[in-house]
Structures are given as C-alpha cells and as structure tokens.
Coordinates of C-alpha atoms and ligand atoms in Angstrom, one line a residue:
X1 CA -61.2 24.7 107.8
X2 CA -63.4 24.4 104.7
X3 CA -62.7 26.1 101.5
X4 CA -65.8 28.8 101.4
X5 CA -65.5 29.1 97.4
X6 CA -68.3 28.1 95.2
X7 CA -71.6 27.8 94.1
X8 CA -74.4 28.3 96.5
X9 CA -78.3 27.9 96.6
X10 CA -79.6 31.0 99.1
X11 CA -81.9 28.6 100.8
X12 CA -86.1 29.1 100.0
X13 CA -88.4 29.7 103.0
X14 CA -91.1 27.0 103.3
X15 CA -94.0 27.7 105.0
X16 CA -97.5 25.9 105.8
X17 CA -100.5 27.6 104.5
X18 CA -100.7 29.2 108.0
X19 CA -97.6 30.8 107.7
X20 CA -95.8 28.2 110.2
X21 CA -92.2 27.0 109.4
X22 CA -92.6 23.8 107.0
X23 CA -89.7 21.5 108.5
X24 CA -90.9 18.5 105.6
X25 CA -90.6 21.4 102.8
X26 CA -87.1 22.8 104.3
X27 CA -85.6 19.2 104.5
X28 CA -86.9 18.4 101.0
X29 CA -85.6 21.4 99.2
X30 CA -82.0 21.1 101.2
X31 CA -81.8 17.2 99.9
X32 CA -82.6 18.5 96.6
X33 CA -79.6 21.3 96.9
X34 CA -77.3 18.2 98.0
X35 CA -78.5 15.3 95.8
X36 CA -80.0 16.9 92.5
X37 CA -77.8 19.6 92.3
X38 CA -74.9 19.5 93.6
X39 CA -74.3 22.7 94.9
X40 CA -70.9 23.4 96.6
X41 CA -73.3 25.6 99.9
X42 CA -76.2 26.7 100.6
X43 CA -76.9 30.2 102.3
X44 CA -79.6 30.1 104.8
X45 CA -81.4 33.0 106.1
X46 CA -81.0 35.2 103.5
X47 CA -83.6 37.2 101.2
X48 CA -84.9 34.2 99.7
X49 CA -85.3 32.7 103.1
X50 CA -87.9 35.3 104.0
X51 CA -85.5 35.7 106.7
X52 CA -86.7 39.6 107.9
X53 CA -90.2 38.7 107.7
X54 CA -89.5 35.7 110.8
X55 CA -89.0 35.8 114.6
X56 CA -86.0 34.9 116.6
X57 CA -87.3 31.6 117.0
X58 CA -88.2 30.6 114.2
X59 CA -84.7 32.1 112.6
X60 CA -83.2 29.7 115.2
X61 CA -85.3 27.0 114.4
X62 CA -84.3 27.1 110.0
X63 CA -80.4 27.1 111.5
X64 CA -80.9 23.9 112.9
X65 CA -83.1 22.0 110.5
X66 CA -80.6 23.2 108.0
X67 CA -77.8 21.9 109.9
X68 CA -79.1 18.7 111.2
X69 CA -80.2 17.6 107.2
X70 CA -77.2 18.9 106.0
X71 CA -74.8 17.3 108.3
X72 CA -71.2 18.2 106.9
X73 CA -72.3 17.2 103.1
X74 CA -71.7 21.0 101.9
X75 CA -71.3 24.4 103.2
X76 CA -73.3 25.9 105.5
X77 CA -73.4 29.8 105.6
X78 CA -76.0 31.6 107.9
X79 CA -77.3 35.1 107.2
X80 CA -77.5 36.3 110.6
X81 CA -77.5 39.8 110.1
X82 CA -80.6 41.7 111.3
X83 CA -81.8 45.6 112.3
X84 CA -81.5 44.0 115.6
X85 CA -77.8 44.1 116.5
X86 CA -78.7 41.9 119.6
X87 CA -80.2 39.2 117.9
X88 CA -77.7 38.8 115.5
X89 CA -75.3 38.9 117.8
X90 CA -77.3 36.1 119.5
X91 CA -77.6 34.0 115.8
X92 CA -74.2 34.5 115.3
X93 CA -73.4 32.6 118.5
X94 CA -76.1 30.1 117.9
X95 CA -75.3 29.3 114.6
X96 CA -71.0 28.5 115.8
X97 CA -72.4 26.4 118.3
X98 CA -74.1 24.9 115.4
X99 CA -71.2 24.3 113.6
X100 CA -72.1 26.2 110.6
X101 CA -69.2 26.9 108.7
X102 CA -69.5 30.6 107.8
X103 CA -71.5 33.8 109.1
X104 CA -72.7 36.4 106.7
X105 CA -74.6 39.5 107.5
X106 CA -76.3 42.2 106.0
X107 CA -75.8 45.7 106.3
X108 CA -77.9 47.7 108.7
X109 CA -81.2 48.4 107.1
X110 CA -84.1 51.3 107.3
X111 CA -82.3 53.7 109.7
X112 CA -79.7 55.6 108.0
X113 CA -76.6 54.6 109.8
X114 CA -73.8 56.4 108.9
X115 CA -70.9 54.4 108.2
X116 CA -68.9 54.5 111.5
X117 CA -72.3 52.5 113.1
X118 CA -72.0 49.9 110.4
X119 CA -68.4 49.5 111.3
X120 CA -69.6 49.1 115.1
X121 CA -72.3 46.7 114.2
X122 CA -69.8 44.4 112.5
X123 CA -67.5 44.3 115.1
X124 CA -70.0 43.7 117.5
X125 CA -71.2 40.8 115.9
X126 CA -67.6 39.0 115.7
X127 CA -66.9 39.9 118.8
X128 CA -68.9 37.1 120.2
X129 CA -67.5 34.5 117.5
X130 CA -64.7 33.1 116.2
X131 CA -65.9 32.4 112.5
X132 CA -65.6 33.3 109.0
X133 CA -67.6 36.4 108.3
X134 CA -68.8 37.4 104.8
X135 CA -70.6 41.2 104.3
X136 CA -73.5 41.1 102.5
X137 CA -73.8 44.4 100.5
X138 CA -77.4 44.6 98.8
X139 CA -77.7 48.2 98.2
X140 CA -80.8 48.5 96.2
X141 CA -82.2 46.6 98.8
X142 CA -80.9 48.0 101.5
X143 CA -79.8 51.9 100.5
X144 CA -76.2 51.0 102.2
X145 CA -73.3 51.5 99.6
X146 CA -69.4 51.8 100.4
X147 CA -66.7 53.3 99.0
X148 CA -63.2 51.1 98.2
X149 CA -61.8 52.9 101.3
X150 CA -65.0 51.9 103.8
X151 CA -64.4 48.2 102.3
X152 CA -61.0 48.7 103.3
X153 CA -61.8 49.7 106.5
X154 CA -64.2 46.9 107.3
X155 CA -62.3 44.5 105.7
X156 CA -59.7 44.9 108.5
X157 CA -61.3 42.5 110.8
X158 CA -59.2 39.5 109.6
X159 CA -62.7 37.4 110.6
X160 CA -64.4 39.4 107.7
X161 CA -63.2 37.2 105.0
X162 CA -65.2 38.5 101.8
X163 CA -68.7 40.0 100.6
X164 CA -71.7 38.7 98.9
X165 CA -71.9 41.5 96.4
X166 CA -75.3 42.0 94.9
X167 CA -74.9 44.6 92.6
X168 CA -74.5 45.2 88.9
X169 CA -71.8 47.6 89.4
X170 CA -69.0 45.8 87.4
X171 CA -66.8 49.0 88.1
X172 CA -67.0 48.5 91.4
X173 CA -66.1 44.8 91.0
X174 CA -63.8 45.3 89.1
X175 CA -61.5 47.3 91.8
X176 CA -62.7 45.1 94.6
X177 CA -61.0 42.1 92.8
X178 CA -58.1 44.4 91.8
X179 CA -57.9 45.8 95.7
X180 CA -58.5 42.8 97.5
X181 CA -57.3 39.8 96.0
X182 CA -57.4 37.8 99.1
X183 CA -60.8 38.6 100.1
X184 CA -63.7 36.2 98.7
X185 CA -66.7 37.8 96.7
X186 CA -69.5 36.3 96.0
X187 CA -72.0 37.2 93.1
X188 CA -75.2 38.0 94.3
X189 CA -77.1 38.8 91.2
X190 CA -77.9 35.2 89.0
X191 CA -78.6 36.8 86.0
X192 CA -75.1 38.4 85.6
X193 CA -72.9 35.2 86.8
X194 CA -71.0 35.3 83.1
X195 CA -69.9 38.8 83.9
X196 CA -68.8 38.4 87.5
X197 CA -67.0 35.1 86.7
X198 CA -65.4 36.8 83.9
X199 CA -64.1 39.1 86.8
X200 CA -62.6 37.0 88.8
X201 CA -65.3 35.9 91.7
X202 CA -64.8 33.3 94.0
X203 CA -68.6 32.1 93.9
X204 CA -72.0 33.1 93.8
X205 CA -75.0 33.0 95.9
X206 CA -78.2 33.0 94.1
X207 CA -82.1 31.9 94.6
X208 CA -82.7 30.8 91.0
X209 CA -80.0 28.0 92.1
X210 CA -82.5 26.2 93.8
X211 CA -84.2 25.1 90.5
X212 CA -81.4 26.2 87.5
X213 CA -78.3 24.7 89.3
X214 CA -77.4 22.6 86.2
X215 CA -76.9 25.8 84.0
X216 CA -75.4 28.0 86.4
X217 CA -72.6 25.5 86.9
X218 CA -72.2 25.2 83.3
X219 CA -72.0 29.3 83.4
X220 CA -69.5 29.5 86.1
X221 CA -67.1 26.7 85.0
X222 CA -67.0 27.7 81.2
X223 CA -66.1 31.3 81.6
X224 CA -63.6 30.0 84.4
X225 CA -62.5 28.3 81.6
X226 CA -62.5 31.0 79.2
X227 CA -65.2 29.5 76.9
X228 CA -67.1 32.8 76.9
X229 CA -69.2 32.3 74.1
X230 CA -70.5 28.8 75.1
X231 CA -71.2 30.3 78.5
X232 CA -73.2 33.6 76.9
X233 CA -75.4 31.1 75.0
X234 CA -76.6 29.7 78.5
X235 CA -76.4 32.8 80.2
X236 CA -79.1 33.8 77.9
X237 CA -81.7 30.8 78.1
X238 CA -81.0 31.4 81.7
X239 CA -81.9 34.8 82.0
X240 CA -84.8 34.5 79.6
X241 CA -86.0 32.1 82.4
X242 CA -84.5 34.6 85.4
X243 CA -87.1 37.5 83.8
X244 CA -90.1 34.9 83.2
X245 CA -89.7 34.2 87.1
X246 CA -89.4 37.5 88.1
X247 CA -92.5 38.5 86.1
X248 CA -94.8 35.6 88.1
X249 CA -93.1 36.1 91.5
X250 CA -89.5 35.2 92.4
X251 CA -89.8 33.1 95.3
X252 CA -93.1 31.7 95.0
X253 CA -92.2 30.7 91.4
X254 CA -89.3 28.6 92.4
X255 CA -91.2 27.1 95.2
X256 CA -93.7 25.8 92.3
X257 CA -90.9 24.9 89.9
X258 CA -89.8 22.9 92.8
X259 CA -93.6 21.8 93.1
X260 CA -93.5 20.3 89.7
X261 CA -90.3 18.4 90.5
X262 CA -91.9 16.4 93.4
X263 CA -90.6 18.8 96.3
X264 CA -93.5 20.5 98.4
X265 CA -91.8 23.6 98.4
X266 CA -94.6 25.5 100.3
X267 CA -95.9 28.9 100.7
X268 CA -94.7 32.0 101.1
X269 CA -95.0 33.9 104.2
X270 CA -97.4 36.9 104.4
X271 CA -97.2 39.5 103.7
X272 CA -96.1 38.0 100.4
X273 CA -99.2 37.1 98.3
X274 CA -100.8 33.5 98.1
X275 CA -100.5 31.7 94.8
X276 CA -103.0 32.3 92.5
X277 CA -104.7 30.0 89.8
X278 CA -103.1 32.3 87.0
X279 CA -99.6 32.2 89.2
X280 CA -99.5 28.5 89.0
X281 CA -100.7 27.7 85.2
X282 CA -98.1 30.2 84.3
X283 CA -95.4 28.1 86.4
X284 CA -96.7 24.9 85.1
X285 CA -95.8 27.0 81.7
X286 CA -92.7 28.0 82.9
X287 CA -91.5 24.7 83.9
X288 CA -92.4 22.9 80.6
X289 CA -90.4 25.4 79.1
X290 CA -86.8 25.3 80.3
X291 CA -87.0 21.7 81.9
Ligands
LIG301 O1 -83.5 37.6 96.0 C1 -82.6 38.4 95.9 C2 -82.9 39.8 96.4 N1 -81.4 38.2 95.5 C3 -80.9 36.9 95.2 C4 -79.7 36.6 96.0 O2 -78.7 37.6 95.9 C5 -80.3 36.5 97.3 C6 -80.7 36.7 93.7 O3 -80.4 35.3 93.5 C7 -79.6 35.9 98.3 O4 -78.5 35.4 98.1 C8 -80.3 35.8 99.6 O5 -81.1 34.9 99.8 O6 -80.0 36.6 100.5 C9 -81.9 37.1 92.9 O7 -83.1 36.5 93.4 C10 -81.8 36.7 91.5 O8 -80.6 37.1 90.9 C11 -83.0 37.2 90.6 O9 -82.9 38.6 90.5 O10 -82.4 40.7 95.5

C-alpha cells in the first residue's frame, strides 16, 4: 500500500472555450505535476478542479484521464465527495476500480446537515469501498465545522485515515496532531504551509502547487528540518505571489502562469468569468515576476 504523505498539486480543471473537458490541457498539466515538479500526488476533483460545477460524466471522465497519464508515477487521490450522496458513492466505486490510491470527500454542503447525517454520509460512502479515506474539512467554504469529539467520532471508521484541513485555525491543529497522532492531515491552505509544517502535518494539498512547486518544497522540507527562518523568507515571496494571484483570479491565473510555461492550461468553466485582456497582461506581469 502506498505511503499517502506528501506534497500534492489539487489538480486544475481544463476546459475548451466551450466549456467541454480539455483532455490535451488535463494530460499536459498532470505531466507537468510528474516531470517539472515533482510532486509526491496530485488531488483530483477537488475545488481547483471545478469539480461541483461538472456532471457525473464528465467527473468520471477527469478520474480516468488522470489515471491513465498518471499510471502509478505518483499518488492519486480523488475528491469524490458531492451533495449527491449517490453519486459519490458511485465515484467512490469507480475511482477503486480505477486503482486510485486514496478517496477524499468533502463534507455535505448547502443543506445544514446536522452532524449525525455527516456521520451517515461518510459511512455510506465506504461502505461500498475498501480504500483509504481522507475528510476534507473546508469550512469557510462549506459552513461545516467539527468539534475534537465529532473528529473523534468520524475518525472511528479505521478506512477514514486523515483530513485535508483547510483552515487557519492553528488551535484547532494543534489538538488534532496532539489527539490523533496516527491520523494524516493535510494542509489545505498554501499560504500557511510554514505554520502547519511547523505543526506537525503529514502533507499538503494546495492549487498554487501547480505552478510554485519548487518553493513550496523548499517550505515544507526546511521547517521539517527546523530551518524556520530560511523557510519564513520563502514563505513570504510565496505569499506575496499567493495574494497577487488571488487579486487576478485564482484558478484562471494559474492556468495562465501555466500558459506562459508552454502548457495550454485552458479555460475556466462558467460560470467563472472568461479571461480578460487586463487578466492576462497582469499574468504575463505576474509571471515575469516570481519566475
Ligand atoms: O482553492 C481552494 C479553495 N483551496 C486550495 C486547496 O485547499 C484546494 C488552496 O490551495 C484543494 O485542495 C482542492 O482543490 O480541493 C488555495 O487555493 C490556496 O491556498 C490559495 O488560497 O479554498
């Protein structure tokens, strides 16, 4: 069984100017993840994926493109959770017969489920499988927050084998690491990697990976090493980036800092906006900046 820990790219959507699934742009940016960067995984279907905005098919269809470039040349988690329990239970199943290495799955969203129908909609989903499960808490996202005790609770479930934790709540982090020392979090938040190494994290998940992969491994591997000023000093360059992205766009910005790297990235899928003139001078700005 593979090792889950590391670094991992959350896998871009690419999509043709008519919104179609851009299999060329997918397999580019996944050799780029494997080749260029080195990353230990690579998270697909997640937020960056533009996963909730896409149908079952086409959900199904990213899996295996993923898969089939990827072979077994890094880790392979798939974001399968969805408002839909029956269709992740469905991806869940499709994705082991895949071969993936890990599920992952978001909390239920919109509704306010109380926390015994979370519970439910975990178990439901392993029911199916026998694979590695990882939660993946968002809450400012999603408006879902547990206690210690509900992580407890959940974490029960031997599949359920850790959380990607996108939060800045370094409390919070703190007693997970302190509480469940066997369990495997994941940062979710790239702009505080120093911190969450610092506190102990088995890996992070993060979009900005997809184009800033050298400095977030120099990040995680010099605080794991203790070197905390050295790591502060590229935390910062790369969170003076993180907020220049953020201000243009998040995903379509990395898909054109991709663009200037050779890799037809593609669009974003409405109803996130096209690029603009402005949005790609200011990439093209960007880019020259911190490459
Ligand atoms: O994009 C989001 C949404 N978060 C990602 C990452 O947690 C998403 C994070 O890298 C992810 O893993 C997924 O695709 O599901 C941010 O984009 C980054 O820290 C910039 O804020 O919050």
């Amino acid at each position: 069984m593979r090792d889950l820990r590391g670094l991992y790219s959350a896998l871009l959507g690419s999509f043709n100017e008519d919104g179609s699934v851009s299999e060329k742009g997918l397999r580019q940016i996944i050799r780029h993840n494997i080749d260029h960067n080195k990353m230990d995984g690579l998270y697909v279907g997640g937020s960056t994926g533009e996963n909730f905005m896409l149908s079952t098919d086409e959900k199904k269809r990213i899996f295996e493109i993923a898969k089939d470039e990827a072979k077994d040349d890094i880790t392979l988690m798939a974001q399968v959770g969805s408002v839909n329990l029956k269709e992740s239970i469905e991806l869940a199943k499709f994705v082991e017969d895949l071969g993936y290495d890990a599920i992952s799955a978001v909390t239920p969203f919109y509704y306010k489920f109380d926390f015994d129908e979370v519970h439910h909609y975990y178990e439901r989903i392993l029911e199916g499988v026998d694979m590695r499960m990882v939660i993946y808490f968002i809450p400012f996202l999603t408006g879902v927050n547990f206690s210690i005790e509900q992580f407890k609770t959940l974490f029960e479930n031997k599949k359920i084998v850790g959380v990607k934790f996108t939060q800045g709540d370094f409390y919070l982090l703190e007693r997970m690491r302190k509480t469940f020392p066997d369990k495997l979090i994941f940062a979710g938040f790239d702009e505080m990697l120093l911190p969450a190494t610092v506190l102990g994290i088995d890996g992070a998940i993060g979009s900005t990976y997809n184009v800033n992969a050298e400095r977030a491994r120099q990040i995680y591997d010099l605080a794991r090493a203790e070197k905390i000023s050295e790591a502060r000093a590229i935390q910062h360059v790369t969170n003076d980036l993180i907020t220049d992205i953020l201000d243009n766009g998040l995903y379509g910005t990395i898909k054109l800092l991709l663009e200037e790297q050779g890799i037809e990235a593609g669009c974003c899928r409405e109803p996130m906006k096209p690029y603009t003139p402005e949005m790609r001078t200011r990439a093209k700005e960007i880019y020259k900046k911190y490459f």
